[in-house]
mmCIF file of C-alpha atoms in Angstrom:
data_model
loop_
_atom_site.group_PDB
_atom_site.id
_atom_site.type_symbol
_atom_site.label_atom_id
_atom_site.label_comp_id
_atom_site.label_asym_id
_atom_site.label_seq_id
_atom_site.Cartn_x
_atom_site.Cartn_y
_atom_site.Cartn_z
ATOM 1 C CA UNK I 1 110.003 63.514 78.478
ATOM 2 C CA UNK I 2 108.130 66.444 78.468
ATOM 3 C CA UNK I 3 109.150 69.749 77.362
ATOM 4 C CA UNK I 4 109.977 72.197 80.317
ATOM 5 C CA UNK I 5 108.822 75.655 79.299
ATOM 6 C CA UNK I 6 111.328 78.512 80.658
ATOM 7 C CA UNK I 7 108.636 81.776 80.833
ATOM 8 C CA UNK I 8 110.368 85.047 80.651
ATOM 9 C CA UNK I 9 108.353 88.000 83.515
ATOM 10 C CA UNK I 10 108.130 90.983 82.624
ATOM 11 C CA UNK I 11 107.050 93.850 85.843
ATOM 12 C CA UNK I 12 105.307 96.568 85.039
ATOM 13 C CA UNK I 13 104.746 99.051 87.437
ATOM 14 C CA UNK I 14 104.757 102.817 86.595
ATOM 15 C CA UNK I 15 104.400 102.696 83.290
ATOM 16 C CA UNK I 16 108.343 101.331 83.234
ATOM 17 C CA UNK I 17 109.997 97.260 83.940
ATOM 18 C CA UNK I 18 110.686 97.167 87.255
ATOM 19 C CA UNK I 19 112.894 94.859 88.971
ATOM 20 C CA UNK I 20 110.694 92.616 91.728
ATOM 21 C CA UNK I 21 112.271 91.779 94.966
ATOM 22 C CA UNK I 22 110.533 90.086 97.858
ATOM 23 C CA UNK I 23 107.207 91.156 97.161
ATOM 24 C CA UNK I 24 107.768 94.844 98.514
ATOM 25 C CA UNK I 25 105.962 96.213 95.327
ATOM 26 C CA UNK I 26 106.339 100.092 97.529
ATOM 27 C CA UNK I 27 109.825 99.605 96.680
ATOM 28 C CA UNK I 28 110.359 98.060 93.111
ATOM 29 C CA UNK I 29 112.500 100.301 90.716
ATOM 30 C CA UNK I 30 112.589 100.829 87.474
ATOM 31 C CA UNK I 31 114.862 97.321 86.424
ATOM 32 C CA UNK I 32 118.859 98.180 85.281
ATOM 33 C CA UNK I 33 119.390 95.838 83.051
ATOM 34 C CA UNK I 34 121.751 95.183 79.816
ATOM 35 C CA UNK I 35 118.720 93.796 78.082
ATOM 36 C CA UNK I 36 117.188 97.142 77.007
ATOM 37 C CA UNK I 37 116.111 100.335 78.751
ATOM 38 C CA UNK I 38 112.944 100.100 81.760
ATOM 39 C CA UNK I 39 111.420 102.371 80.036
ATOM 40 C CA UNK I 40 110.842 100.157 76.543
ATOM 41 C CA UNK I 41 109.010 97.194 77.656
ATOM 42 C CA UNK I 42 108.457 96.223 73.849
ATOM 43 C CA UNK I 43 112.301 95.923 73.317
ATOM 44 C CA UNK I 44 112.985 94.034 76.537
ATOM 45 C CA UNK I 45 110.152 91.915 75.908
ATOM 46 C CA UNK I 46 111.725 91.121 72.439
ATOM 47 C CA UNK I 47 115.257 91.039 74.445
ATOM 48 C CA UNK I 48 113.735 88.313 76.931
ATOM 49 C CA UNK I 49 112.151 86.223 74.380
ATOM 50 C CA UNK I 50 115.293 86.075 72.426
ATOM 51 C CA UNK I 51 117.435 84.893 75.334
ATOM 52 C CA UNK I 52 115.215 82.021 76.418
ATOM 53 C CA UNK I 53 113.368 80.949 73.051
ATOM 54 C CA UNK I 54 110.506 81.471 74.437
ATOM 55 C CA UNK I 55 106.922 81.185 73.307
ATOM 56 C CA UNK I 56 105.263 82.609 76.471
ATOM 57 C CA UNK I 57 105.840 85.817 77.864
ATOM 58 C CA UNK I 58 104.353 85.958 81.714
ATOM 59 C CA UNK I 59 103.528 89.801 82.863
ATOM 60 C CA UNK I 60 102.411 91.078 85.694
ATOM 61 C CA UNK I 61 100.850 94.805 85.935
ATOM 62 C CA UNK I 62 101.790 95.617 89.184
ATOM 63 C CA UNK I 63 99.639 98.578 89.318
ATOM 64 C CA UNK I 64 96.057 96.483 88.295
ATOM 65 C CA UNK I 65 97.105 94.049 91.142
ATOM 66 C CA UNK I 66 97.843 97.413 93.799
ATOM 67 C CA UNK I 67 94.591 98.785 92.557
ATOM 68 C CA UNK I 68 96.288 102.136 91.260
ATOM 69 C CA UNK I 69 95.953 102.024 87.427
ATOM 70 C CA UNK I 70 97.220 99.275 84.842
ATOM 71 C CA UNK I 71 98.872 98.881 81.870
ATOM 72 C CA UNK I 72 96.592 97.869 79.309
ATOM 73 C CA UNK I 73 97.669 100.135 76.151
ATOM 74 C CA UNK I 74 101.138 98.635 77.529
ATOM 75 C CA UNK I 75 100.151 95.145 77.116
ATOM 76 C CA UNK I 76 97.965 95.984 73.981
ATOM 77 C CA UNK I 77 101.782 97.164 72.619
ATOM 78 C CA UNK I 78 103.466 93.956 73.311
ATOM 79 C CA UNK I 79 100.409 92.109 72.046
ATOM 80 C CA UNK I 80 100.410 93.832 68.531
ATOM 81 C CA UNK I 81 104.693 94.095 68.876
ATOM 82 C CA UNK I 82 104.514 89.804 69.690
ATOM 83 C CA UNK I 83 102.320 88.234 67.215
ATOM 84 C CA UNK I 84 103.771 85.040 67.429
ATOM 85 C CA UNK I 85 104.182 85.224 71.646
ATOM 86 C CA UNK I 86 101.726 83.985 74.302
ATOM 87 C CA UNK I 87 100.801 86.863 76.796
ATOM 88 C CA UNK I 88 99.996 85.536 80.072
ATOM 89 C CA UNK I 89 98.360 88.779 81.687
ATOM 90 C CA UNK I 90 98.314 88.857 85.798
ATOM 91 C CA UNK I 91 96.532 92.252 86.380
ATOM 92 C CA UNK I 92 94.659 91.802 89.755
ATOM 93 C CA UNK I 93 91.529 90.326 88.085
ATOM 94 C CA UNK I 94 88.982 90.091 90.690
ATOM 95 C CA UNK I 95 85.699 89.178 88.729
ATOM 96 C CA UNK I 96 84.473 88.633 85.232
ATOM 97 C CA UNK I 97 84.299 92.051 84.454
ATOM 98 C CA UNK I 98 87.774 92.761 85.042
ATOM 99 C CA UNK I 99 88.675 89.561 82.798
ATOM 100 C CA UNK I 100 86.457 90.702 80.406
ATOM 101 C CA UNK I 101 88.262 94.458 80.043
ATOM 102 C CA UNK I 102 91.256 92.636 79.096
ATOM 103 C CA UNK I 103 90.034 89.869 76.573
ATOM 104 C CA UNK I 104 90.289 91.782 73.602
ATOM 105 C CA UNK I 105 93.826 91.576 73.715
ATOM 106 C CA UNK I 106 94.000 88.272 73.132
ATOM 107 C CA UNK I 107 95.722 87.328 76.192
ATOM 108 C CA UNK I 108 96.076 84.304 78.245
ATOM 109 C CA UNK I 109 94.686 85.470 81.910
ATOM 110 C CA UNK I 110 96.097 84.940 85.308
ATOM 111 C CA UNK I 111 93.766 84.734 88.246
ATOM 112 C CA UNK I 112 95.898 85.541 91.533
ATOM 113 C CA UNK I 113 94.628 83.967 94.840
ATOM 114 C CA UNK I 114 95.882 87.009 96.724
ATOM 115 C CA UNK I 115 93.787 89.068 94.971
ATOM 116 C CA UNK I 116 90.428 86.630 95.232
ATOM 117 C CA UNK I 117 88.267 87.525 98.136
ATOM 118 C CA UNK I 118 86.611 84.409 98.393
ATOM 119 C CA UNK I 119 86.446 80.447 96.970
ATOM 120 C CA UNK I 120 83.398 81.626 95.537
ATOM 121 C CA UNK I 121 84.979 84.167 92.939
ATOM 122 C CA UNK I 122 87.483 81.706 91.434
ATOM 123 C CA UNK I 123 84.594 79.536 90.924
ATOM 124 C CA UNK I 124 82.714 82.416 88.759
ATOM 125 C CA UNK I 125 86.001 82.795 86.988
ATOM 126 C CA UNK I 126 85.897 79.227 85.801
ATOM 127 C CA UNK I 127 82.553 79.062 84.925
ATOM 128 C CA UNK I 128 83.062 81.763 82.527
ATOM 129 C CA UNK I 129 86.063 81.392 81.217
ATOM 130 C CA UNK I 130 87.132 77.747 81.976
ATOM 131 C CA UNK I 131 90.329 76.291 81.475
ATOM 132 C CA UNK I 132 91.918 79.404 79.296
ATOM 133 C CA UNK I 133 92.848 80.531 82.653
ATOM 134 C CA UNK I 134 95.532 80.060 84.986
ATOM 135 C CA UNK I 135 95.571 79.973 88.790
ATOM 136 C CA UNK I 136 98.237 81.268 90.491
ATOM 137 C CA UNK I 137 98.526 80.236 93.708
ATOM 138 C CA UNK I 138 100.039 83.068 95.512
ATOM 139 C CA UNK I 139 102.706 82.558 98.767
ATOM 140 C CA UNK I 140 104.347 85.558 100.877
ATOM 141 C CA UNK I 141 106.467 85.189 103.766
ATOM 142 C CA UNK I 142 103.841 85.054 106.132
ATOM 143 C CA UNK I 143 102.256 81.627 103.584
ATOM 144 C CA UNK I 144 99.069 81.591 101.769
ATOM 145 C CA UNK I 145 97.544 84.598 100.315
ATOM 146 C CA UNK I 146 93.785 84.099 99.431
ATOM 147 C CA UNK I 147 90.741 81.944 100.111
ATOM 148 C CA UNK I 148 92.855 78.924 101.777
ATOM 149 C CA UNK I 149 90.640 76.490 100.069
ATOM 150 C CA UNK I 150 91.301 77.354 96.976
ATOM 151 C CA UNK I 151 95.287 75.960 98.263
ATOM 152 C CA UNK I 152 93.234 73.284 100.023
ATOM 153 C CA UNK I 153 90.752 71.797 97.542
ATOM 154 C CA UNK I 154 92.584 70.840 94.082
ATOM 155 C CA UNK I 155 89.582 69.752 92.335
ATOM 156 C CA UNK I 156 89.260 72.848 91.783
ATOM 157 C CA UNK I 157 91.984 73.553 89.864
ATOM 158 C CA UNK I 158 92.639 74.328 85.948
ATOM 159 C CA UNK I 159 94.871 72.238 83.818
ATOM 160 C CA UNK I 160 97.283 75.134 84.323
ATOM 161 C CA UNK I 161 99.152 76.518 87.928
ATOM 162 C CA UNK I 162 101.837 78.537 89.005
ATOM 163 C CA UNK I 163 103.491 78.281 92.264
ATOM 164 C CA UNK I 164 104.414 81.513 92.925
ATOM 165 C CA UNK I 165 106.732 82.547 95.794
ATOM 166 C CA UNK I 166 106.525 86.182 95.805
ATOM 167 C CA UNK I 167 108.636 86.474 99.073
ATOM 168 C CA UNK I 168 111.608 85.130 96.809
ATOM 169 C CA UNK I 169 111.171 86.534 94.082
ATOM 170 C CA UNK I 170 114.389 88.997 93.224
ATOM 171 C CA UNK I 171 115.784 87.824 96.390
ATOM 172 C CA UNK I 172 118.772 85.378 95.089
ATOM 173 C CA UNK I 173 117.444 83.502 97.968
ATOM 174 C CA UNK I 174 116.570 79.971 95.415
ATOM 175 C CA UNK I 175 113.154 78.677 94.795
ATOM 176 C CA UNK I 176 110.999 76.620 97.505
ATOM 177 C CA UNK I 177 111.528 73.566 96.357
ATOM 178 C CA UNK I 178 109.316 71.673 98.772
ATOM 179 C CA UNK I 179 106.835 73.752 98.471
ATOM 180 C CA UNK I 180 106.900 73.546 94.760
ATOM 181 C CA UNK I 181 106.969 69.379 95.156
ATOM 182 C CA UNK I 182 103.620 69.399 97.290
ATOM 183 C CA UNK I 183 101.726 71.432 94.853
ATOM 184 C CA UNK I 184 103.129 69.125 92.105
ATOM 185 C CA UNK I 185 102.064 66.284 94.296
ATOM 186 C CA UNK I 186 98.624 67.647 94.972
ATOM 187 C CA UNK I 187 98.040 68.849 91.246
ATOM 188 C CA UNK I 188 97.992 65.237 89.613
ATOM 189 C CA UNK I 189 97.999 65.498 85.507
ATOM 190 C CA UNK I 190 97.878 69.426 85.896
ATOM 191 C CA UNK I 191 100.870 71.581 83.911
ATOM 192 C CA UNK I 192 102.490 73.070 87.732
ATOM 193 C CA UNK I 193 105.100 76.575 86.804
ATOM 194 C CA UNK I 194 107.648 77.531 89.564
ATOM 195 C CA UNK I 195 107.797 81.340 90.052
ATOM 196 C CA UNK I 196 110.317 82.639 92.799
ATOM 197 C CA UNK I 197 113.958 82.901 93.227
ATOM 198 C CA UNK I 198 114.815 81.314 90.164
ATOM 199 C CA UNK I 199 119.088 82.012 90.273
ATOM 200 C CA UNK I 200 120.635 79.803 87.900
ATOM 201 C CA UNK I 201 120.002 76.773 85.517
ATOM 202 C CA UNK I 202 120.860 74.595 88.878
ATOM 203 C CA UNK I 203 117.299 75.928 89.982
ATOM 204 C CA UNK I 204 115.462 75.276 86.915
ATOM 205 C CA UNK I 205 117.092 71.627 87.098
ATOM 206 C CA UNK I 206 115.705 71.504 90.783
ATOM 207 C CA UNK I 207 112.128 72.524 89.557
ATOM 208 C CA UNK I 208 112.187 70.018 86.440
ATOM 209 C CA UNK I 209 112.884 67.081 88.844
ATOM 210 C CA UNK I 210 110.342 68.804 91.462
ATOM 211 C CA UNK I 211 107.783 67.339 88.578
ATOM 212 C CA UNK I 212 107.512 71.517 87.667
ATOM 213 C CA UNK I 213 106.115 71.589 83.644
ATOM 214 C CA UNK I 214 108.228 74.991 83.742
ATOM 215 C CA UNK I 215 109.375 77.803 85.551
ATOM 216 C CA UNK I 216 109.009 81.738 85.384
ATOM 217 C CA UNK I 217 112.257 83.459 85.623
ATOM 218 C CA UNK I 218 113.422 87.268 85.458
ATOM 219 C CA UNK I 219 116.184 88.031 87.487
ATOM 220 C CA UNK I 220 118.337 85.381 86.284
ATOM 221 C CA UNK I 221 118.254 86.710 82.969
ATOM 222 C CA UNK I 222 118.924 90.121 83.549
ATOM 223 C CA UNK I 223 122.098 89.646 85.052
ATOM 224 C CA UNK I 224 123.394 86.865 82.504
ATOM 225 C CA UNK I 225 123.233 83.683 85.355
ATOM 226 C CA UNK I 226 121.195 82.689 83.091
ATOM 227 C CA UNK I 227 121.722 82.513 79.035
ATOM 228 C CA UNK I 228 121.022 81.172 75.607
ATOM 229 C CA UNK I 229 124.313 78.729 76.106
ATOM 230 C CA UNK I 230 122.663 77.815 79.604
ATOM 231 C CA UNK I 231 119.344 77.248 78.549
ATOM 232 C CA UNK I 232 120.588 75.333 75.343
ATOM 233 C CA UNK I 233 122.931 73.236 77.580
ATOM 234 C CA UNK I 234 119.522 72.071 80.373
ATOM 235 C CA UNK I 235 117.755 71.549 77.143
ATOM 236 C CA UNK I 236 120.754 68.917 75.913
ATOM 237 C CA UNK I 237 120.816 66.944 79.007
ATOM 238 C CA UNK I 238 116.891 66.783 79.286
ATOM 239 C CA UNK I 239 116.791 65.563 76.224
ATOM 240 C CA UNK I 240 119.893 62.875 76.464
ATOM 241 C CA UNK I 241 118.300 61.954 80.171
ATOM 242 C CA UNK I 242 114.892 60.764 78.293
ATOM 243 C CA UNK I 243 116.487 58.567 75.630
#
């Protein structure tokens, strides 16, 4: 059995955690949460990491994706706060100079279809910085957002994808399974993370027998669906399933 990895999100937007729903980014507020205060993402990063016993930490800068700023003395916080944590940095990169701005922090990079213009771009990406990235193939309501063969052509993948539903995200509307099981099915030997409408450990228990290598999950934690005595309880029957 393989491990499932359980990836705390952090939003940033604002320079404050916000709490994404939908994918209306216009109206994400700062997040209200027992966890810490919005306006300390190094203490609710800690927070997060705690709950889940995580190694990864997945954040997305809401304002490099929008075009309207970033967060990188944010992100060069948690990096130097998180020594022993994984960043995995979505911040709208578009081309090689963009990843390249953000390297020095040490970061693992996210590469966004919906913010790719064209095949062509993730293909410069790769070139460059090979499989240290991550592709996330991006869905809204309306389906695909990005160069459709990017969806179309998995050759082209890296070793590592998320799925990510950002119409359900925040919504309490559950993950898209079936969507998440053709991407599995379409991604081979690849490592395929769920990201959207994660409620409960029922969901993460859909994902891990979607063929999902993990799951990204915010929401759930923040209002205590989801827990160290959860988490600790999936992780017991994984583990008793595979012996």
């Amino acid at each position: 059995m393989n491990d499932f990895a359980i990836i705390p999100a952090l939003d940033l937007k604002g320079g404050a955690v916000v709490h994404a729903r939908g994918g209306a980014r216009a109206e994400y507020r700062p997040i209200e949460t027992p966890l810490g205060a919005a306006d300390d993402p190094v203490a609710l990063a800690r927070a997060l990491l705690a709950v889940t016993g995580a190694s990864v930490l997945y954040i997305a800068d809401l304002d490099a994706i929008e075009g309207v700023g970033n967060h990188f003395d944010v992100c060069r916080d948690l990096a130097s706060a998180l020594p022993g944590s994984e960043l995995w940095i979505d911040a709208g990169f578009t081309n090689v100079t963009d990843c390249a701005f953000w390297l020095p922090l040490g970061a693992t990079l996210v590469i966004g279809t919906e913010s790719l213009s064209f095949a062509e771009d993730w293909q410069e990406l790769r070139a460059s910085f090979g499989e240290s990235l991550v592709l996330s193939l991006d869905y809204g309501a309306e389906g695909r957002r990005g160069p459709s063969t990017l969806f179309a052509e998995p050759a082209h993948w890296p070793e590592r994808i998320i799925a990510m539903s950002l119409d359900r995200v925040g919504t309490g509307h559950g993950p898209d399974v079936a969507r998440l099981r053709d991407v599995v099915e379409q991604a081979g030997a690849r490592s395929v993370y769920a990201s959207g409408g994660m409620r409960d450990i029922g969901d993460l228990e859909a994902a891990a027998e979607a063929g999902a290598g993990g799951a990204l999950i915010a929401t759930a934690l923040h209002r205590g669906a989801v827990g160290q005595k959860e988490i600790a309880a999936f992780e017991r029957r994984r583990r008793f399933r595979s012996d």
